[in-house]
XYZ file of C-alpha atoms in Angstrom:
523
model
C 0.000 0.000 0.000
C 0.982 3.458 -0.772
C 0.495 6.350 1.577
C -0.942 9.670 0.283
C 0.782 12.843 1.481
C -1.388 15.366 3.188
C -2.826 18.345 1.158
C -1.116 21.760 1.536
C -4.178 23.968 2.082
C -2.098 27.121 2.543
C -0.710 26.788 -1.027
C -4.195 26.595 -2.509
C -5.321 29.609 -0.491
C -2.403 31.754 -1.727
C -3.021 30.748 -5.357
C -6.731 31.502 -5.122
C -5.997 34.888 -3.515
C -3.507 35.838 -6.257
C -5.964 34.940 -9.022
C -8.668 37.020 -7.350
C -6.382 40.053 -7.124
C -5.365 39.741 -10.799
C -9.006 39.455 -11.879
C -10.002 42.526 -9.837
C -7.117 44.536 -11.268
C -8.141 43.620 -14.847
C -11.733 44.613 -14.122
C -10.576 48.035 -12.834
C -8.243 48.631 -15.832
C -10.854 47.603 -18.390
C -13.517 49.701 -16.680
C -11.254 52.775 -16.728
C -10.378 52.198 -20.376
C -14.028 51.763 -21.295
C -15.037 54.898 -19.348
C -12.394 57.180 -20.994
C -14.047 59.751 -23.228
C -12.871 60.412 -26.835
C -11.013 63.695 -27.380
C -13.061 66.717 -28.420
C -11.486 67.860 -31.697
C -13.461 70.549 -33.542
C -10.696 72.552 -35.216
C -8.963 72.383 -38.577
C -5.827 71.575 -36.618
C -7.090 67.974 -36.385
C -8.178 67.555 -40.041
C -5.369 65.920 -42.043
C -4.990 65.946 -45.826
C -5.389 62.258 -46.703
C -5.038 62.761 -50.473
C -1.572 64.383 -50.628
C 1.850 63.651 -49.231
C 3.008 65.980 -46.444
C 5.264 68.847 -47.505
C 8.793 68.758 -46.152
C 9.116 71.743 -43.826
C 12.784 72.753 -43.379
C 12.527 76.534 -42.963
C 13.389 78.121 -39.622
C 10.372 78.576 -37.374
C 9.029 82.043 -36.571
C 8.418 83.552 -40.020
C 4.619 83.388 -39.687
C 3.919 83.250 -35.926
C 0.381 82.144 -35.150
C 0.366 83.138 -31.462
C 3.284 85.611 -31.059
C 2.561 86.200 -27.383
C 3.777 82.595 -26.778
C 7.082 82.890 -28.708
C 10.442 82.324 -27.103
C 11.735 85.700 -28.383
C 8.981 87.381 -26.319
C 10.347 85.818 -23.121
C 8.146 82.696 -22.829
C 10.713 80.187 -21.490
C 8.878 78.422 -18.650
C 5.349 77.200 -17.825
C 5.024 80.021 -15.273
C 5.808 82.664 -17.913
C 3.462 80.885 -20.356
C 0.541 81.180 -17.874
C 1.495 84.765 -17.004
C 1.415 85.787 -20.669
C -2.056 84.383 -21.395
C -3.491 85.896 -18.200
C -2.098 89.368 -18.964
C -4.934 91.707 -20.037
C -2.458 93.895 -21.941
C -1.504 90.911 -24.075
C -5.159 90.276 -24.922
C -5.580 93.920 -25.991
C -2.342 93.980 -28.005
C -3.041 90.745 -29.868
C -6.758 91.298 -30.433
C -6.749 89.067 -33.532
C -4.545 86.126 -32.530
C -5.426 85.835 -28.817
C -9.187 85.208 -29.453
C -8.119 82.593 -32.041
C -5.926 80.897 -29.392
C -8.818 80.895 -26.907
C -11.181 79.454 -29.546
C -8.652 76.727 -30.436
C -8.515 75.674 -26.763
C -12.322 75.538 -26.502
C -12.453 73.424 -29.684
C -9.839 71.080 -28.173
C -11.684 70.187 -24.943
C -10.571 73.105 -22.750
C -14.129 74.208 -22.051
C -13.174 77.490 -20.366
C -10.507 78.364 -22.922
C -7.236 79.783 -21.646
C -8.667 79.868 -18.076
C -8.319 76.031 -17.935
C -4.525 76.253 -18.314
C -2.138 76.203 -15.341
C 1.459 75.253 -14.675
C 0.469 71.613 -14.061
C -0.984 70.961 -17.549
C 1.635 72.925 -19.528
C 4.716 70.761 -20.147
C 7.880 71.502 -22.117
C 8.847 68.612 -24.423
C 10.981 67.879 -27.499
C 9.321 66.562 -30.654
C 11.329 64.226 -32.839
C 12.194 65.820 -36.232
C 10.491 64.191 -39.181
C 7.122 63.855 -37.437
C 4.106 64.324 -39.764
C 1.171 66.526 -38.778
C -0.625 69.835 -39.118
C 1.300 73.077 -38.519
C -0.574 76.351 -37.982
C 0.455 79.749 -39.345
C -0.924 83.297 -39.556
C -0.791 85.431 -42.724
C -0.676 88.970 -41.341
C -1.154 90.649 -44.763
C -4.386 88.789 -45.542
C -5.473 88.391 -41.927
C -5.902 84.606 -42.442
C -5.106 81.768 -40.033
C -4.677 78.307 -41.555
C -2.856 74.935 -41.276
C -0.422 73.042 -43.517
C 0.094 69.279 -43.627
C 3.874 68.950 -43.264
C 6.755 66.716 -42.315
C 8.251 68.798 -39.531
C 12.014 69.189 -39.807
C 12.784 72.908 -39.227
C 16.292 74.318 -39.235
C 17.949 75.879 -36.202
C 16.319 73.748 -33.481
C 17.958 72.130 -30.444
C 19.893 68.807 -30.805
C 17.338 67.105 -28.538
C 14.515 67.866 -30.972
C 11.922 70.562 -31.689
C 11.036 72.403 -28.482
C 7.288 72.654 -27.782
C 4.704 73.244 -25.065
C 2.338 70.315 -24.548
C -1.086 71.469 -23.330
C -3.048 68.644 -21.652
C -6.713 68.902 -20.601
C -8.469 67.014 -17.824
C -9.406 64.135 -20.195
C -5.753 63.572 -21.166
C -6.181 65.077 -24.641
C -3.444 67.403 -25.804
C -2.041 69.701 -28.486
C 1.356 71.335 -28.977
C 2.458 74.972 -29.201
C 5.910 75.144 -30.774
C 8.425 76.890 -28.549
C 10.202 79.018 -31.197
C 7.314 80.337 -33.298
C 4.240 80.040 -31.069
C 2.369 78.031 -33.758
C -0.085 75.204 -33.022
C 0.998 71.648 -33.944
C -0.761 68.276 -33.848
C 0.753 64.992 -35.085
C -0.913 62.520 -37.439
C -0.508 59.328 -35.421
C 1.926 58.540 -32.654
C 4.527 61.131 -31.828
C 7.820 60.535 -30.063
C 8.579 63.220 -27.532
C 11.282 63.527 -24.900
C 10.800 65.427 -21.653
C 12.159 68.925 -21.326
C 12.276 71.438 -18.504
C 9.185 72.282 -16.571
C 7.687 69.110 -15.223
C 8.515 66.154 -17.411
C 6.631 64.836 -20.411
C 5.496 61.687 -22.160
C 7.985 58.868 -22.000
C 8.778 56.523 -24.824
C 11.682 58.324 -26.480
C 14.311 58.306 -23.688
C 16.363 55.532 -25.325
C 16.210 57.010 -28.842
C 18.714 59.403 -30.376
C 18.251 61.954 -33.149
C 21.086 62.155 -35.665
C 21.613 64.484 -38.600
C 23.454 63.040 -41.593
C 25.183 65.336 -44.101
C 25.832 63.864 -47.533
C 27.776 65.387 -50.401
C 29.225 64.284 -53.719
C 31.903 65.743 -55.920
C 30.646 66.274 -59.451
C 33.095 65.733 -62.271
C 33.332 68.979 -64.292
C 31.980 68.687 -67.813
C 34.425 69.217 -70.645
C 33.660 71.899 -73.210
C 33.268 70.944 -76.844
C 32.211 72.687 -80.045
C 28.822 72.062 -81.632
C 27.218 72.986 -84.939
C 24.296 75.309 -84.369
C 21.660 76.526 -86.839
C 20.956 80.235 -87.204
C 17.780 81.767 -88.596
C 18.589 85.194 -90.018
C 15.881 87.685 -90.988
C 16.439 91.037 -92.650
C 13.578 93.546 -92.321
C 13.318 96.640 -94.510
C 11.267 99.527 -93.115
C 10.195 102.953 -94.286
C 9.670 105.539 -91.554
C 7.694 108.737 -92.044
C 8.423 111.806 -89.956
C 5.246 113.849 -89.850
C 4.281 116.985 -87.996
C 3.051 116.206 -84.498
C -0.226 117.478 -83.127
C 0.927 116.935 -79.551
C 1.996 120.068 -77.734
C 5.741 120.269 -77.198
C 6.562 117.617 -79.836
C 7.744 118.601 -83.318
C 7.471 115.290 -85.171
C 5.739 111.937 -84.874
C 7.107 108.807 -86.546
C 5.110 106.165 -88.366
C 6.851 103.006 -89.599
C 5.770 100.502 -92.240
C 7.388 97.166 -93.162
C 8.238 97.199 -96.872
C 9.645 93.656 -97.222
C 11.764 91.041 -95.405
C 14.135 88.214 -96.285
C 14.738 84.971 -94.319
C 17.743 82.651 -94.584
C 19.157 79.679 -92.621
C 22.882 79.247 -91.958
C 25.027 77.042 -89.660
C 28.135 77.792 -87.649
C 30.450 75.926 -85.305
C 30.073 77.257 -81.760
C 33.086 76.742 -79.492
C 31.834 79.016 -76.706
C 29.323 76.568 -75.259
C 28.117 76.103 -71.697
C 27.848 72.447 -70.517
C 25.220 71.109 -68.124
C 26.003 71.655 -64.445
C 25.746 68.718 -62.048
C 24.116 69.393 -58.728
C 26.729 68.652 -56.035
C 25.176 70.536 -53.134
C 25.228 68.973 -49.690
C 22.053 67.446 -48.277
C 20.916 66.929 -44.710
C 18.614 64.227 -43.386
C 17.450 63.687 -39.817
C 16.948 60.199 -38.397
C 15.547 58.995 -35.079
C 17.629 55.955 -34.088
C 16.273 53.753 -31.270
C 18.455 50.641 -31.887
C 21.301 49.497 -34.066
C 20.323 50.473 -37.597
C 21.773 50.727 -41.097
C 21.277 54.098 -42.716
C 20.950 53.786 -46.489
C 21.626 57.106 -48.269
C 20.349 57.447 -51.824
C 21.805 60.602 -53.352
C 20.263 61.557 -56.724
C 22.725 63.123 -59.128
C 20.767 65.816 -60.989
C 22.055 67.845 -63.918
C 20.999 71.480 -64.278
C 20.474 72.109 -67.987
C 18.829 75.525 -67.709
C 22.098 77.266 -68.676
C 23.343 74.565 -71.049
C 23.941 75.574 -74.672
C 21.009 74.397 -76.798
C 22.137 72.647 -79.991
C 18.660 71.769 -81.276
C 16.772 75.029 -81.429
C 18.213 77.570 -83.831
C 19.624 80.925 -82.882
C 17.481 83.745 -84.248
C 18.860 87.072 -85.397
C 16.695 89.855 -86.746
C 18.342 92.760 -88.520
C 16.597 95.873 -89.758
C 17.280 98.664 -92.211
C 15.091 101.774 -92.057
C 14.749 104.597 -94.590
C 13.378 107.834 -93.136
C 11.034 110.047 -95.120
C 10.708 113.485 -93.576
C 7.684 115.581 -94.416
C 8.162 119.205 -93.557
C 5.078 120.664 -91.895
C 3.215 123.478 -93.525
C 2.886 126.206 -91.001
C -0.143 128.434 -91.172
C 0.451 131.893 -89.800
C -1.549 132.828 -86.766
C -3.153 136.239 -87.169
C -3.646 137.945 -83.828
C -5.922 140.787 -85.017
C -8.517 142.523 -82.856
C -10.119 145.113 -85.179
C -11.173 145.392 -88.820
C -12.080 148.457 -90.904
C -13.608 148.148 -94.386
C -14.404 150.700 -97.111
C -16.732 149.636 -99.946
C -18.411 151.395 -102.878
C -20.618 150.369 -105.804
C -24.107 150.609 -107.242
C -27.461 150.086 -105.562
C -30.786 149.147 -107.086
C -34.040 149.421 -105.197
C -37.569 148.169 -105.657
C -40.415 150.563 -106.652
C -43.855 151.083 -105.150
C -46.899 149.753 -106.991
C -49.876 152.143 -107.443
C -53.509 151.027 -107.524
C -54.483 153.808 -110.007
C -54.386 152.487 -113.621
C -53.777 155.980 -114.908
C -50.640 156.435 -112.827
C -47.428 154.495 -113.346
C -44.051 153.926 -111.641
C -40.720 152.689 -112.980
C -37.157 152.148 -111.757
C -34.635 154.930 -111.709
C -31.702 152.541 -112.419
C -28.555 152.038 -110.393
C -27.403 154.679 -107.930
C -24.107 155.321 -106.221
C -23.657 153.613 -102.822
C -20.894 153.312 -100.234
C -20.393 151.593 -96.861
C -18.016 152.038 -93.929
C -17.709 149.329 -91.286
C -15.670 148.876 -88.085
C -15.803 145.644 -86.090
C -14.136 143.811 -83.209
C -12.920 140.177 -83.322
C -14.557 138.210 -80.515
C -13.286 134.969 -82.026
C -11.363 134.012 -85.144
C -14.645 133.199 -86.851
C -16.900 135.926 -85.405
C -16.899 139.735 -85.400
C -19.263 142.296 -83.862
C -19.372 145.791 -85.306
C -21.110 148.998 -86.446
C -21.771 150.070 -90.071
C -22.961 153.164 -91.860
C -24.087 153.218 -95.534
C -24.742 155.857 -98.202
C -27.743 154.730 -100.317
C -29.832 156.752 -102.793
C -33.439 155.547 -102.634
C -35.411 156.739 -105.740
C -37.889 155.781 -108.457
C -39.878 157.466 -111.320
C -43.629 158.092 -111.683
C -46.006 160.102 -113.890
C -48.209 161.511 -111.130
C -49.418 165.041 -111.824
C -47.681 166.926 -108.991
C -47.820 170.765 -108.886
C -45.471 171.985 -111.655
C -45.447 168.627 -113.435
C -45.053 168.670 -117.252
C -47.581 166.341 -118.852
C -46.180 163.375 -120.747
C -42.985 163.191 -118.688
C -41.860 161.118 -115.691
C -40.927 162.619 -112.348
C -37.884 161.403 -110.385
C -38.845 160.874 -106.763
C -35.892 160.891 -104.332
C -37.096 159.425 -101.030
C -33.613 159.842 -99.613
C -30.587 161.339 -101.312
C -29.043 159.749 -99.434
C -30.790 157.538 -96.873
C -28.248 156.493 -94.254
C -28.833 153.210 -92.374
C -26.730 152.980 -89.193
C -26.678 149.373 -87.997
C -25.174 146.860 -85.596
C -24.020 143.632 -87.239
C -22.504 140.281 -86.406
C -20.184 138.744 -88.997
C -19.569 134.989 -89.303
C -16.338 134.105 -91.137
C -15.604 130.880 -93.013
C -12.143 130.200 -94.360
C -8.494 130.819 -93.591
C -7.127 134.040 -92.108
C -4.901 134.412 -95.179
C -6.487 133.570 -98.515
C -10.121 133.260 -99.404
C -12.765 133.921 -96.785
C -16.565 133.928 -96.943
C -18.666 135.947 -94.505
C -22.353 136.312 -93.641
C -23.473 139.251 -91.537
C -27.053 139.897 -90.387
C -27.606 143.513 -89.323
C -30.225 145.690 -87.666
C -30.464 149.450 -87.100
C -32.133 152.777 -87.863
C -32.376 154.601 -91.243
C -32.110 158.411 -91.635
C -33.601 159.802 -94.921
C -32.041 163.118 -96.105
C -32.696 165.578 -98.987
C -35.945 163.997 -100.153
C -37.382 165.744 -103.284
C -39.222 165.322 -106.594
C -37.525 166.477 -109.840
C -39.142 166.863 -113.302
C -36.811 167.591 -116.235
C -34.215 169.097 -113.912
C -36.777 171.258 -112.049
C -37.394 170.554 -108.354
C -41.121 170.557 -107.691
C -42.714 172.053 -104.645
C -44.112 168.697 -103.512
C -41.741 166.943 -101.046
C -41.959 163.224 -100.112
C -40.923 164.137 -96.541
C -40.052 160.473 -95.640
C -39.580 159.749 -91.931
C -36.763 157.727 -90.276
C -37.559 154.200 -89.138
C -36.004 150.857 -88.269
C -34.203 148.875 -90.953
C -32.621 145.428 -91.295
C -30.440 143.611 -93.777
C -28.386 140.550 -94.623
C -24.967 140.858 -96.257
C -22.949 138.204 -98.103
C -19.297 138.897 -98.884
C -16.282 137.120 -100.270
C -12.809 138.440 -99.534
C -9.203 137.599 -100.327
C -6.553 138.488 -97.738
C -2.998 139.004 -98.983
C -1.669 138.964 -95.425
C -2.961 139.062 -91.884
C -3.745 142.771 -92.273
C -4.864 143.658 -95.848
C -7.493 142.193 -98.148
C -10.060 143.065 -100.852
C -13.711 142.109 -100.925
C -16.898 141.954 -102.997
C -20.304 141.962 -101.326
C -24.013 141.745 -101.973
C -26.448 143.207 -99.432
C -30.204 142.986 -99.121
C -31.456 146.051 -97.156
C -35.078 146.436 -96.143
C -36.701 149.900 -95.534
C -40.145 150.374 -93.986
C -40.551 154.183 -93.816
C -43.588 156.426 -93.937
C -43.818 159.656 -95.947
C -46.382 162.343 -96.806
C -47.035 160.575 -100.124
C -47.347 156.896 -99.110
C -46.090 154.336 -96.560
C -43.125 152.677 -98.295
C -41.910 149.114 -98.006
C -38.847 148.882 -100.250
C -35.741 146.758 -100.762
C -32.336 148.148 -101.669
C -29.766 145.840 -103.258
C -26.243 147.340 -103.028
C -23.443 145.489 -104.884
C -20.032 146.751 -103.781
C -16.313 146.127 -103.781
C -13.756 147.476 -101.361
C -10.702 147.296 -99.128
C -10.363 145.637 -95.703
C -7.742 146.463 -93.103
C -7.159 144.397 -89.956
C -5.015 145.286 -86.978
């Protein structure tokens, strides 16, 4: 028979107790994980461009500061100074555009009271590993726009430990970064490796990793020069240029050019002064985060810059021109600066005759009579004159009325005015050049003065007198003149003068038609 050893009850009790503790611990951990709330992200900072590759950002930080009141150059070097800056009312007044944007970003990131939720305990200084991908904020001061770029963060001029940043953590454990140098918001796309900095530690996970910067360079072999055959397109243009008088004040001539013909030809030449392609041998930098023994494989592309290389395919183009100038001398017209004009004219005048209702009495014309006119006028414009005229006109006709002393069978000569003198105001409109031919039209209006009215029969003055009264008169004069210079000219004119005068014999309504020639003087 075999004997059975006694059971060790204390061993089973310890094992059961350990299993119970492990089960309780798992329940607590799982319950905490299940109860954790998702982060509240309602800003463009958290929206990543999934359709494009991130841009490599290598510029120094600080060129477009998003929140300048949080920049290192403004003295923000510790969590205490960070909190002091955002609680300063003067800062909020000074940065009245960017500070409200910072407060709104916090509220859209789970900090329900904005900047008031921040304190020295939830502001940590950390170092972000270069090469991390995410959204980087910036502020365009000229356009007043605040936006975000999807970049691979690798700025120049940062610390060897990494990119310095403030990590802002809310009560739910959600966070965002404010970069130390520029004061711009930053949020990574995925996991980010950070190392703790000053001011209270940070997120662990990068303490055993090192950041290295590798500089690579190649020596490009200089390209040897050689001669090449190049085509040349040669064009010869033949122009004719006309120099004409300019109408622009202060300019004597204007030039117009016309293409008469052209000739094209193609030639080749051997070019020894060529420029070869230039190989790009500039140094390149790349940043790596090394957490264990690794092999760094550098692929250096060798790129040739052909922008300055001599082109042997496309032809060289030369355009030559030959211009013949044709100068046209301007014809200058003299400018006559006259203010007054005096004219003397003389000729013959014919007038209409009255018609009598008595069939036994007759009237007939007395023919042409001597007439003369004197005028003086003032130039108000080159084409208009205003003046005063006086004329000498004999107004007469013949009748066979039996006046006292009349000889039967003869005609009496009735002089209504010998002369009648119309004194009139006139306006003269001139058409033509100041030197040469000129046409004028002058309406006129005035008062007529009859003088020496009488009736003559066979040389005997009868006792009956027409006794014609003065009255208003009007006329229209047409004249053509030729001016030899700005001051002297001759003229010929035709005038229609209307008289409406009453007399002891009858109320007359007559026309006088003087035709005259004369001399004009301007000064």
